[in-house]
Protein backbone atom coordinates (compact mmCIF):
# COMPACT_ATOMS: atom_id res chain seq x y z
CA MET A 1 -24.58 152.08 135.49
CA ALA A 2 -24.31 156.00 135.01
CA ARG A 3 -21.12 156.56 136.71
CA THR A 4 -19.62 153.47 135.02
CA ARG A 5 -19.50 154.80 131.85
CA MET A 6 -19.30 158.64 133.20
CA THR A 7 -15.23 157.12 134.33
CA LEU A 8 -14.78 155.12 130.61
CA VAL A 9 -15.23 158.84 129.55
CA ASP A 10 -13.19 160.13 131.91
CA PRO A 11 -9.81 160.84 130.50
CA ASP A 12 -7.43 159.69 133.21
CA VAL A 13 -9.49 156.55 133.91
CA ARG A 14 -9.08 155.90 130.02
CA PHE A 15 -4.63 156.15 130.11
CA PHE A 16 -4.60 154.36 132.98
CA ALA A 17 -6.62 152.00 131.98
CA ALA A 18 -4.18 152.09 128.41
CA LEU A 19 -1.01 151.91 130.44
CA ALA A 20 -2.57 148.47 132.47
CA ASP A 21 -1.65 145.90 129.83
CA PRO A 22 1.69 143.66 129.64
CA THR A 23 1.28 143.54 125.28
CA ARG A 24 0.77 147.63 125.55
CA LEU A 25 3.90 148.64 127.91
CA ALA A 26 5.70 146.69 125.53
CA ILE A 27 4.77 148.64 122.32
CA LEU A 28 6.19 151.70 124.66
CA ARG A 29 8.35 150.46 125.93
CA GLU A 30 9.81 149.76 121.98
CA LEU A 31 9.33 153.37 121.34
CA ALA A 32 10.63 154.97 123.70
CA GLY A 33 13.56 153.60 122.22
CA ALA A 34 13.21 155.10 119.31
CA ASP A 35 12.08 157.32 117.13
CA GLN A 36 9.28 155.85 114.86
CA VAL A 37 8.31 152.04 114.52
CA CYS A 38 6.58 150.57 111.67
CA ALA A 39 3.46 148.96 112.75
CA CYS A 40 5.41 144.99 111.00
CA ASP A 41 7.86 145.91 113.47
CA PHE A 42 5.21 145.49 117.00
CA THR A 43 4.91 141.68 116.78
CA SER A 44 8.46 141.01 117.34
CA CYS A 45 8.55 142.87 120.44
CA CYS A 46 5.27 141.68 121.65
CA ASP A 47 4.96 138.24 120.02
CA VAL A 48 1.72 139.19 119.66
CA ARG A 49 -0.40 138.53 116.51
CA GLN A 50 -0.71 141.08 113.71
CA PRO A 51 -4.50 141.66 114.62
CA THR A 52 -3.30 141.91 118.20
CA VAL A 53 -1.33 144.71 117.80
CA SER A 54 -3.27 146.65 116.14
CA HIS A 55 -5.87 146.88 119.06
CA HIS A 56 -3.71 147.24 120.95
CA LEU A 57 -2.09 150.34 119.36
CA ARG A 58 -5.40 151.37 118.67
CA VAL A 59 -6.19 151.59 122.27
CA LEU A 60 -2.95 153.73 122.73
CA ARG A 61 -4.10 155.81 120.26
CA GLU A 62 -7.56 156.55 121.23
CA ALA A 63 -5.98 157.47 124.77
CA GLY A 64 -3.19 160.32 123.61
CA ILE A 65 -0.59 157.87 124.63
CA ILE A 66 0.61 157.38 120.85
CA GLU A 67 0.24 158.91 117.74
CA SER A 68 1.17 157.73 113.56
CA GLU A 69 1.40 158.59 110.43
CA ARG A 70 0.08 156.67 107.63
CA ARG A 71 3.02 156.20 104.84
CA GLY A 72 1.75 154.35 101.43
CA THR A 73 0.26 151.54 102.58
CA TRP A 74 2.41 151.36 106.39
CA ILE A 75 1.48 153.32 109.93
CA TYR A 76 4.19 154.41 111.55
CA TYR A 77 3.88 155.41 115.31
CA ARG A 78 5.70 157.43 117.48
CA LEU A 79 4.89 158.50 121.01
CA ALA A 80 2.51 161.47 121.85
CA PRO A 81 4.26 164.28 122.86
């Protein structure tokens, strides 16, 4: 069981696990075509509700694939360099 926990912490495992979901790939495709995208705009490209989008954005952010910036009540996302 210790080996399973270690692989979840491994940044490479986290990176590829984050990419292994169709909704997260749709989010990345949307970000690839723009400088930044408001979180509210992902529901239309991904055909999922806002709580699901928020979950996927968190996974991508924790994997270091995207970055976020809060502006008032809105959060904008962009691909990490």
